[in-house]
Amino acid sequence: MNAIGSILPAAVPREATRLHDVLHGAAGWLRRIAVAVLPSVLILVLWEAAVRWEVVSPDRMPAPSAVWGILASHRQILLAQSIPTAVDTVLSFGLAVVCGLGLGILIASFERFRLAVYPYVILFQLIPKVAVAPLFLVWFGIGMQSRVAFAMFVAFFPVLVSTIAGLTGASPSAMRLARSLRASRSQLLFQIQMPYAIPHLFVGAKVAATMAVLGIVIAEFVTAQSGLGYIIMFGASVGQTALVFAAVALLCGIGLALYCAVALAEVAARRWHGGFPAASG
Amino acid sequence: MRSDPVQPERLAGTGPVQPEAGAVAPAMSGAYISVREVSKVYGRGRDRVEAVHRASFDVPKGQFVAILGPSGCGKSTLLMMCAGLEHVSSGRIAIGPRTVDGPSRDIGIMFQDPTLLPWKTALQNVLFPIHIMGLRKAEHAERAGDLLRLVGLAGFEDKKPHQLSGGMRQRVAICRALISDPDILLMDEPFSALDAISRDEMNVLLLDIWQRYSKTGLFVTHSIREAVLLADRVLVMRRRPAAVVEDIMIPFERPRRPELGDTREFVELCAMLRRHIESQT
Ligand SMILES: Nc1ncnc2c1ncn2[C@@H]1O[C@H](COP(=O)(O)OP(=O)(O)O)[C@@H](O)[C@H]1O
Ligand SMILES: [Mg+2]
């Protein structure tokens, strides 16, 4: 039930209230969606107008209608190139979550391991990642492996950091309760620390989702073989800006879909968890 | 709020101490909990704090002892050492023949904050010790339901902590402390975060529980009234050096009713205790 439904006057009869609630709820949602969509509609209209009246040259900045035209006319090839990009992104995101979580659990659980490994993980993160992208090509070959490995390398750190923060930030009194019951180390981890870490994990996973897209595009620039990143390179080199914009739009779509999937999982987790802090966007 | 009375036989479980319902004056001879010259020092150098200074006392089986003192005088530290959650710096604490050197499953603990796991329902929280101890949950679910009914939470079994009031959460915490039928109950200011009315209710509830189960209990409080109403015996602690300075028997018969608090003897005993405490500081 949303805020509008709950501030109805108390005198309204019961059935009427329920109908009111539903209508007001729907109206509220529509209004929120309208507010969110309005700016992008406005920008698209202004943009289109600017190009039509030749405020900017269509070669530098194609009109939205031109981008749409490319999307429609090159549907086949754009779709064919979107699929490897999407698959690689999801794969590297998944690997980043698994590796970040695994390493985070080891670092948070074993003092020695933390001392021996964590400083190097951080040092490794200080490397400007784009600079080492060509190395991944040398190590993993020109295929999908090098792209996925690179994007995972770019995306796993936020998961790692949020895992460590979540696990070490578990309620001290809950930890003390579990210790008073002689809980084993794995019971502490799975019964107390992991559930307390879940809200943090979603923060890390959302950042990782955007980083995975970034990593894949960079890797596609470098391997210059396939994917939307490759289309962008190609389009820019032959002056086809509309094609570049079309590919960028599709990349945004992939990123958005992944982000929404994570956000949906978060909603489910929030419902189960009951102890989430306020929404994290 | 209280619903149908529960059969004490069924609640009694499998623990070794099983007095009959309404049993009076449990055996008060011999030390069950023995605290000998126990000191606790935190930190070193300039940060050195002696939280407890050479405390000594014995608690016979079945006795309910209140530990009374101003905040910061080492009450919690003393209790946590009895629970095996803090090491003693010197001296010895024994329970029965066993020296305390870590947490024991014969002890139920209540902390100042109810420490419920937010993702578990009231019933699941009560069963948490059973879960950690690896016992069969199905066998204890009935007992957990009975305990929740006893504390007036029938119908709230499937509510999450955030759906319960502060007093209700602390009731769930009592049930959790009792679920494994421990011999000893250690309580660290369990009601001090509650409003006055809930606190009175909880005191009545605790008197009732004591009448049914006759555990051995240590109850930390800084309320003189609460100590006199609930306990068989009051230990007074003071600060600097943090030591046990008074050991006073409370002569009132059990079962006690909350109206006891309005009698002249009760008020005079409280006044006497207050004078004792003031003369110490
Ligand atoms: N973990 C700790 N580290 C350092 N000092 C502590 C710690 N716990 C308690 N103390 C100190 O020990 C003293 C007694 O604390 P505590 O046992 O919590 O008192 P009480 O429960 O009576 O309020 C206080 O001065 C407190 O600052
Ligand atoms: Mg305390």
XYZ file of C-alpha atoms and ligand atoms in Angstrom:
590
model
C 0.000 0.000 0.000
C 1.427 3.398 -0.813
C 1.318 6.731 0.956
C -1.610 8.082 -0.990
C -3.784 5.087 -0.109
C -2.975 5.271 3.584
C -3.810 8.939 4.151
C -7.416 8.617 2.994
C -9.977 10.022 5.451
C -11.062 7.394 7.949
C -14.799 7.994 7.389
C -14.903 6.353 3.945
C -16.777 2.992 4.084
C -14.673 -0.144 3.899
C -15.362 -1.422 0.347
C -15.140 2.038 -1.057
C -11.786 2.445 0.672
C -10.385 -0.648 -0.988
C -11.435 0.527 -4.454
C -10.084 3.959 -3.687
C -6.814 2.429 -2.565
C -6.400 0.525 -5.804
C -7.266 3.521 -7.973
C -5.115 5.894 -5.994
C -2.310 3.342 -5.992
C -2.445 2.988 -9.764
C -2.666 6.743 -10.232
C 0.322 7.210 -7.949
C 2.401 4.737 -9.915
C 1.448 6.314 -13.226
C 2.431 9.711 -11.918
C 5.794 8.421 -10.724
C 6.503 6.747 -14.048
C 5.468 9.910 -15.895
C 7.849 11.998 -13.785
C 10.691 9.580 -14.500
C 10.030 9.381 -18.263
C 9.365 13.062 -18.873
C 12.997 14.316 -18.848
C 14.119 11.781 -21.460
C 11.163 12.625 -23.728
C 12.029 16.296 -23.375
C 15.674 15.716 -24.222
C 14.821 13.564 -27.235
C 12.465 16.237 -28.587
C 15.008 19.058 -28.090
C 17.733 16.915 -29.627
C 15.622 16.092 -32.664
C 14.720 19.773 -33.080
C 18.353 20.861 -32.782
C 19.392 18.515 -35.571
C 16.403 19.373 -37.826
C 17.106 23.108 -37.566
C 20.803 22.359 -38.104
C 21.968 23.797 -34.801
C 24.314 20.771 -34.810
C 25.508 18.884 -37.858
C 23.797 15.508 -38.372
C 27.214 13.957 -39.159
C 28.465 14.718 -35.691
C 25.202 14.247 -33.861
C 22.577 12.140 -35.607
C 18.949 12.871 -34.741
C 17.106 10.336 -32.588
C 14.967 9.506 -35.595
C 18.119 8.667 -37.582
C 19.356 6.400 -34.788
C 15.968 4.735 -34.720
C 16.196 4.310 -38.484
C 19.555 2.545 -38.125
C 18.199 0.338 -35.363
C 15.370 -0.690 -37.662
C 17.347 -1.110 -40.894
C 20.371 -2.877 -39.320
C 18.217 -4.909 -36.963
C 19.724 -8.211 -38.005
C 23.398 -7.362 -37.598
C 22.878 -5.302 -34.426
C 20.987 -8.158 -32.801
C 23.660 -10.627 -33.885
C 26.333 -8.458 -32.239
C 24.244 -7.725 -29.127
C 23.961 -11.379 -28.214
C 27.675 -12.090 -27.601
C 27.984 -8.792 -25.725
C 25.006 -9.619 -23.500
C 26.154 -13.183 -22.870
C 29.703 -12.079 -22.033
C 28.400 -9.349 -19.726
C 26.128 -11.684 -17.779
C 28.849 -14.318 -17.599
C 31.476 -11.911 -16.288
C 28.988 -10.427 -13.826
C 28.184 -13.916 -12.527
C 31.852 -14.795 -12.205
C 32.566 -11.471 -10.492
C 29.848 -12.163 -7.915
C 31.044 -15.732 -7.297
C 34.741 -14.772 -7.052
C 34.121 -11.593 -5.047
C 31.904 -13.498 -2.635
C 34.310 -16.423 -2.302
C 37.400 -14.301 -1.790
C 35.455 -11.984 0.534
C 34.391 -14.925 2.712
C 37.986 -16.179 2.933
C 39.340 -12.719 3.754
C 36.655 -12.001 6.355
C 36.978 -15.435 7.990
C 40.714 -16.000 8.217
C 42.930 -13.354 9.774
C 46.106 -14.837 8.252
C 44.565 -15.003 4.814
C 43.436 -11.395 5.093
C 46.934 -10.223 6.066
C 48.575 -12.224 3.292
C 46.167 -11.532 0.446
C 44.136 -8.378 0.955
C 46.970 -5.848 0.493
C 47.773 -7.370 -2.884
C 44.158 -7.387 -3.973
C 44.030 -3.661 -3.214
C 47.347 -3.013 -4.970
C 46.013 -4.902 -7.956
C 42.960 -2.638 -7.955
C 45.137 0.466 -8.081
C 46.361 -0.549 -11.551
C 44.539 1.507 -14.189
C 42.567 -1.404 -15.559
C 42.252 -0.220 -19.139
C 46.033 -0.146 -19.323
C 46.309 -3.885 -18.758
C 43.443 -4.895 -21.050
C 45.853 -5.842 -23.886
C 47.646 -8.169 -21.450
C 44.464 -10.201 -21.029
C 44.500 -10.690 -24.765
C 48.019 -12.083 -24.507
C 47.133 -14.324 -21.568
C 43.729 -15.620 -22.631
C 43.828 -15.376 -26.433
C 41.609 -13.339 -28.682
C 38.347 -15.123 -27.919
C 35.591 -14.767 -25.397
C 37.783 -15.952 -22.486
C 39.944 -12.838 -22.502
C 36.912 -10.523 -22.636
C 35.096 -12.274 -19.822
C 38.265 -12.491 -17.717
C 38.931 -8.779 -18.153
C 35.364 -7.700 -17.357
C 35.365 -9.944 -14.299
C 38.631 -8.346 -13.179
C 36.973 -4.934 -13.539
C 33.718 -5.910 -11.792
C 34.681 -8.190 -8.907
C 36.220 -5.621 -6.582
C 32.953 -3.926 -5.519
C 31.512 -7.353 -4.695
C 34.605 -8.234 -2.691
C 34.574 -5.007 -0.689
C 30.862 -5.180 0.041
C 31.155 -8.840 1.056
C 33.903 -8.037 3.532
C 32.012 -5.007 4.871
C 28.828 -7.053 5.246
C 30.420 -10.071 6.908
C 32.499 -8.079 9.381
C 29.612 -5.715 10.063
C 27.214 -8.407 11.323
C 25.460 -7.404 14.543
C 27.973 -7.945 17.395
C 25.202 -8.919 19.779
C 23.899 -11.565 17.362
C 27.450 -12.890 17.045
C 27.704 -12.992 20.837
C 24.395 -14.849 21.069
C 25.627 -17.441 18.580
C 28.928 -17.794 20.435
C 27.028 -18.333 23.694
C 25.369 -21.300 21.980
C 28.779 -22.638 20.934
C 28.057 -22.108 17.250
C 30.731 -23.431 14.912
C 32.612 -21.157 12.545
C 30.501 -22.239 9.575
C 27.314 -21.730 11.597
C 28.467 -18.215 12.437
C 29.115 -17.617 8.749
C 25.919 -19.050 7.320
C 23.445 -18.372 10.145
C 24.557 -14.887 11.177
C 27.172 -13.198 9.005
C 25.837 -14.037 5.545
C 22.244 -12.951 6.231
C 23.502 -9.714 7.785
C 25.727 -9.173 4.717
C 22.917 -9.494 2.174
C 21.944 -5.806 2.006
C 25.615 -4.895 1.489
C 25.990 -7.564 -1.173
C 23.296 -5.969 -3.288
C 25.079 -2.630 -3.194
C 28.215 -4.362 -4.491
C 26.294 -6.374 -7.073
C 24.630 -3.264 -8.507
C 27.986 -1.562 -8.995
C 29.395 -4.788 -10.448
C 26.535 -4.955 -12.961
C 27.493 -1.586 -14.442
C 31.213 -2.392 -14.281
C 30.691 -5.654 -16.165
C 29.184 -3.813 -19.146
C 32.073 -1.351 -19.095
C 34.624 -4.151 -18.926
C 33.099 -6.046 -21.848
C 32.996 -2.948 -24.077
C 36.641 -2.147 -23.355
C 37.583 -5.760 -24.039
C 35.670 -5.657 -27.330
C 37.545 -2.485 -28.306
C 40.800 -4.308 -27.695
C 40.003 -7.646 -29.271
C 38.176 -5.881 -32.169
C 36.448 -9.043 -33.229
C 32.747 -8.927 -32.468
C 30.144 -7.401 -30.187
C 28.627 -3.940 -29.778
C 31.982 -2.536 -28.683
C 33.421 -3.634 -31.991
C 30.441 -2.046 -33.842
C 31.138 1.238 -32.044
C 34.815 1.168 -33.079
C 33.877 0.331 -36.626
C 31.071 2.918 -36.831
C 33.264 5.684 -35.472
C 36.130 4.864 -37.823
C 33.903 5.205 -40.904
C 32.045 8.260 -39.597
C 28.736 6.422 -39.088
C 27.708 8.213 -35.909
C 24.140 6.978 -36.091
C 25.409 3.400 -35.958
C 27.551 4.278 -32.933
C 24.544 5.743 -31.153
C 22.430 2.726 -32.017
C 25.054 0.420 -30.495
C 25.333 2.627 -27.402
C 21.551 2.503 -26.980
C 21.637 -1.283 -27.114
C 24.488 -1.363 -24.573
C 22.387 0.760 -22.247
C 19.567 -1.729 -22.715
C 21.826 -4.632 -21.727
C 23.130 -2.760 -18.693
C 19.639 -1.754 -17.636
C 18.314 -5.304 -17.954
C 21.119 -6.663 -15.778
C 20.675 -3.905 -13.209
C 16.931 -4.521 -13.076
C 17.478 -8.239 -12.565
C 19.716 -7.454 -9.573
C 17.184 -4.932 -8.246
C 14.357 -7.497 -8.535
C 16.434 -10.027 -6.612
C 16.987 -7.334 -4.019
C 13.250 -6.752 -3.650
C 12.752 -10.480 -3.040
C 15.616 -10.547 -0.542
C 14.256 -7.471 1.228
C 10.891 -9.152 1.665
C 12.538 -12.204 3.213
C 15.129 -10.385 5.249
C 13.146 -7.857 7.301
C 16.322 -6.092 8.456
C 17.298 -4.141 5.342
C 18.358 -0.531 5.754
C 16.524 2.106 3.695
C 16.421 1.580 -0.086
C 19.800 1.893 -1.767
C 18.569 3.087 -5.187
C -3.083 -11.181 27.316
C -2.314 -14.509 28.927
C -4.111 -17.446 27.335
C -4.748 -20.951 28.623
C -2.198 -22.177 31.155
C 0.366 -24.570 29.816
C 1.081 -27.934 31.360
C 4.394 -27.582 33.165
C 5.165 -31.277 32.691
C 5.212 -30.824 28.957
C 7.331 -27.705 29.130
C 9.762 -29.299 31.504
C 11.674 -30.958 28.678
C 14.613 -33.164 29.428
C 16.819 -31.075 31.705
C 18.079 -32.461 34.982
C 16.326 -30.046 37.378
C 12.594 -30.622 37.294
C 10.816 -29.389 40.411
C 7.056 -29.721 40.364
C 4.871 -26.800 39.459
C 4.611 -24.385 42.333
C 7.432 -26.032 44.230
C 8.532 -23.817 47.103
C 11.968 -23.040 48.480
C 14.330 -25.107 46.347
C 17.352 -26.535 48.121
C 19.476 -23.556 49.098
C 22.597 -25.324 50.247
C 25.927 -25.778 48.512
C 27.448 -23.700 45.762
C 26.239 -24.294 42.232
C 27.789 -21.207 40.722
C 30.974 -20.385 42.541
C 32.832 -17.113 41.920
C 36.206 -16.965 43.661
C 38.375 -13.852 43.810
C 37.507 -13.004 40.233
C 39.034 -9.904 38.675
C 38.835 -8.556 35.163
C 41.228 -6.055 33.625
C 40.621 -4.505 30.218
C 43.408 -2.859 28.251
C 46.889 -2.070 29.494
C 49.056 0.910 30.293
C 47.055 4.106 30.306
C 43.933 2.340 28.962
C 43.939 -0.144 31.820
C 40.506 -0.521 33.450
C 39.821 -2.924 36.265
C 36.181 -3.704 35.487
C 35.783 -6.237 38.303
C 37.920 -6.383 41.435
C 38.174 -9.645 43.385
C 34.512 -10.625 43.382
C 33.578 -13.683 45.437
C 30.172 -15.245 45.974
C 28.356 -18.568 45.738
C 24.930 -19.203 44.286
C 23.112 -22.375 45.376
C 21.013 -24.276 42.909
C 17.585 -22.743 42.364
C 18.440 -19.339 43.793
C 17.624 -16.151 41.927
C 20.297 -13.540 42.576
C 20.061 -9.919 41.488
C 23.289 -8.010 40.878
C 22.608 -4.366 41.604
C 24.816 -1.375 40.993
C 25.317 1.878 39.127
C 26.182 1.715 35.451
C 29.821 1.091 34.637
C 30.510 -0.829 37.863
C 31.257 -4.108 36.086
C 27.926 -5.920 36.295
C 27.856 -6.913 32.638
C 31.490 -7.936 32.715
C 30.869 -10.177 35.715
C 27.857 -11.771 34.048
C 29.681 -12.317 30.739
C 32.496 -14.044 32.612
C 29.939 -16.362 34.248
C 28.559 -17.018 30.744
C 32.031 -17.912 29.488
C 31.866 -15.100 26.928
C 34.720 -13.184 28.606
C 37.875 -14.634 30.132
C 38.633 -13.954 33.788
C 41.904 -12.071 34.352
C 42.404 -13.846 37.663
C 40.399 -16.007 40.038
C 38.051 -18.818 39.127
C 34.421 -19.277 38.214
C 32.927 -22.755 38.435
C 29.497 -24.115 37.634
C 28.950 -27.382 39.449
C 32.279 -29.185 39.272
C 33.311 -27.558 35.973
C 35.534 -24.484 35.728
C 34.044 -22.023 33.268
C 36.408 -21.566 30.325
C 33.953 -20.968 27.489
C 30.254 -20.790 26.722
C 28.075 -23.659 27.906
C 24.818 -24.953 26.525
C 23.484 -25.376 30.074
C 23.166 -21.605 30.273
C 20.442 -19.450 28.765
C 21.255 -15.787 28.293
C 19.186 -12.651 27.891
C 20.884 -9.448 26.843
C 19.713 -5.873 27.261
C 18.739 -5.811 23.608
C 16.568 -8.761 22.563
C 18.999 -9.742 19.788
C 16.421 -11.325 17.521
C 17.477 -12.221 14.000
C 15.411 -9.924 11.761
C 14.874 -12.468 8.981
C 13.461 -15.122 11.309
C 9.915 -15.252 12.642
C 9.232 -15.208 16.385
C 8.950 -19.004 16.379
C 12.139 -19.455 14.357
C 13.968 -17.098 16.691
C 12.845 -19.141 19.697
C 14.082 -22.284 17.937
C 17.430 -20.714 16.988
C 19.377 -22.411 19.845
C 17.894 -25.768 18.844
C 18.978 -25.097 15.282
C 22.535 -24.217 16.325
C 22.764 -27.195 18.672
C 21.762 -29.468 15.805
C 18.764 -30.866 17.670
C 15.545 -31.965 15.991
C 13.425 -28.853 15.468
C 10.205 -30.784 15.048
C 10.556 -32.166 18.561
C 10.958 -28.702 20.042
C 8.473 -26.774 17.907
C 5.615 -27.716 20.214
C 7.537 -26.580 23.273
C 8.427 -23.334 21.507
C 4.749 -22.743 20.754
C 3.865 -23.438 24.392
C 6.488 -20.988 25.619
C 5.254 -18.276 23.259
C 1.720 -18.883 24.523
C 2.963 -18.707 28.110
C 4.447 -15.238 27.535
C 1.256 -14.050 25.837
C 2.438 -14.230 22.242
C -0.080 -16.765 20.938
C -0.900 -15.768 17.369
C 2.402 -13.929 16.864
C 4.471 -17.031 16.029
C 4.909 -16.082 12.384
C 5.598 -12.381 12.862
C 9.034 -10.971 12.127
C 10.786 -8.908 14.844
C 10.092 -5.602 13.072
C 6.374 -6.364 13.415
C 6.656 -6.734 17.207
C 6.888 -4.122 19.962
C 9.949 -3.826 22.201
C 8.240 -5.723 25.012
C 7.113 -8.487 22.661
C 10.653 -8.890 21.329
C 12.020 -9.267 24.824
C 9.322 -11.911 25.487
C 10.545 -13.810 22.448
C 14.073 -13.521 23.857
C 12.893 -15.077 27.164
C 11.392 -18.000 25.263
C 14.623 -18.432 23.322
C 16.624 -18.502 26.560
C 14.285 -21.188 27.930
C 13.866 -23.358 24.823
C 16.770 -25.705 25.510
C 15.736 -25.943 29.164
C 19.067 -24.701 30.580
C 19.821 -25.026 34.305
C 20.986 -21.448 34.567
C 19.543 -18.220 33.256
C 21.819 -15.167 33.018
C 20.073 -11.857 32.365
C 21.850 -8.565 31.707
C 19.399 -5.716 32.345
C 16.901 -7.444 30.072
C 14.110 -4.944 30.688
C 15.979 -1.676 31.038
C 15.250 -0.582 27.474
C 11.484 -0.996 27.995
C 8.931 1.581 29.086
C 7.760 1.439 32.703
C 4.497 -0.382 31.957
C 6.074 -3.078 29.795
C 8.768 -3.431 32.399
C 6.242 -4.118 35.149
C 4.557 -6.675 32.901
C 7.861 -8.369 32.239
C 8.600 -8.508 35.970
C 5.287 -10.276 36.588
C 6.047 -12.644 33.739
C 9.488 -13.433 35.109
C 8.049 -14.126 38.597
C 5.604 -16.500 36.938
C 8.312 -18.250 34.921
C 10.444 -18.615 38.011
C 7.565 -20.219 39.842
C 7.159 -22.773 37.062
C 10.731 -23.677 36.268
C 12.893 -22.831 39.316
C 16.084 -22.187 37.407
C 19.217 -20.797 38.969
C 19.447 -17.180 37.953
C 21.727 -14.171 37.867
C 19.867 -10.988 37.023
C 21.724 -7.733 36.470
C 19.755 -4.559 37.088
C 20.206 -1.003 38.277
C 16.651 -0.853 39.620
C 16.402 -1.464 43.360
C 12.668 -2.229 43.148
C 13.165 -4.754 40.381
C 15.928 -6.485 42.324
C 13.876 -6.740 45.526
C 10.717 -7.861 43.735
C 12.345 -10.611 41.717
C 15.308 -11.928 43.653
C 15.953 -14.221 46.597
C 19.145 -12.349 47.236
C 20.729 -9.077 46.132
C 24.449 -8.491 45.552
C 25.365 -4.812 45.519
C 28.324 -3.712 43.442
C 30.098 -0.388 43.455
C 32.604 1.421 41.285
C 36.318 2.011 41.879
C 37.271 -0.488 42.913
C 34.516 -2.395 41.153
C 33.624 -4.914 43.817
C 30.732 -6.749 45.453
C 30.135 -4.858 48.697
C 26.801 -6.115 50.037
C 25.043 -9.466 50.067
C 21.448 -9.174 51.238
C 18.787 -11.903 51.487
C 15.278 -10.917 50.397
C 12.905 -12.620 52.832
C 9.592 -12.421 50.918
C 7.742 -15.671 50.354
C 7.101 -17.042 46.885
C 4.924 -17.074 44.897
C 5.227 -13.303 44.865
C 2.686 -10.989 43.370
C 3.403 -7.529 41.998
C 1.267 -6.051 44.821
C 4.168 -6.999 47.089
C 5.766 -3.802 45.824
C 3.119 -1.745 47.648
C 3.677 -3.284 51.083
C 5.513 -1.430 53.858
C 8.112 -4.158 54.336
C 8.986 -3.970 50.652
C 9.286 -0.190 50.605
C 11.410 -0.249 53.768
C 13.723 -2.897 52.370
C 14.192 -0.832 49.220
C 14.955 2.265 51.303
C 17.450 0.310 53.387
C 19.167 -0.937 50.226
C 19.306 2.565 48.804
C 20.990 3.839 51.978
C 23.501 0.986 51.748
C 24.327 1.889 48.184
C 24.636 5.590 48.936
C 26.918 4.960 51.889
C 29.230 3.048 49.573
C 29.759 5.858 47.087
N 35.408 -4.634 26.064
C 35.818 -3.676 26.924
N 37.010 -3.065 26.725
C 37.436 -2.115 27.596
N 36.751 -1.700 28.663
C 35.564 -2.254 28.902
C 35.031 -3.277 28.046
N 33.821 -3.653 28.535
C 33.620 -2.907 29.642
N 34.662 -2.067 29.870
C 34.783 -1.141 30.997
O 34.592 -1.856 32.171
C 33.800 -1.125 33.092
C 32.586 -1.942 33.508
O 31.730 -2.107 32.378
P 30.398 -2.975 32.450
O 30.726 -4.331 32.942
O 29.751 -2.892 31.130
O 29.554 -2.191 33.540
P 27.981 -2.234 33.830
O 27.384 -3.386 33.117
O 27.873 -2.346 35.307
O 27.424 -0.934 33.367
C 33.458 0.181 32.428
O 34.343 1.164 32.918
C 33.697 -0.089 30.977
O 34.135 1.087 30.344
Mg 25.923 -3.370 31.551
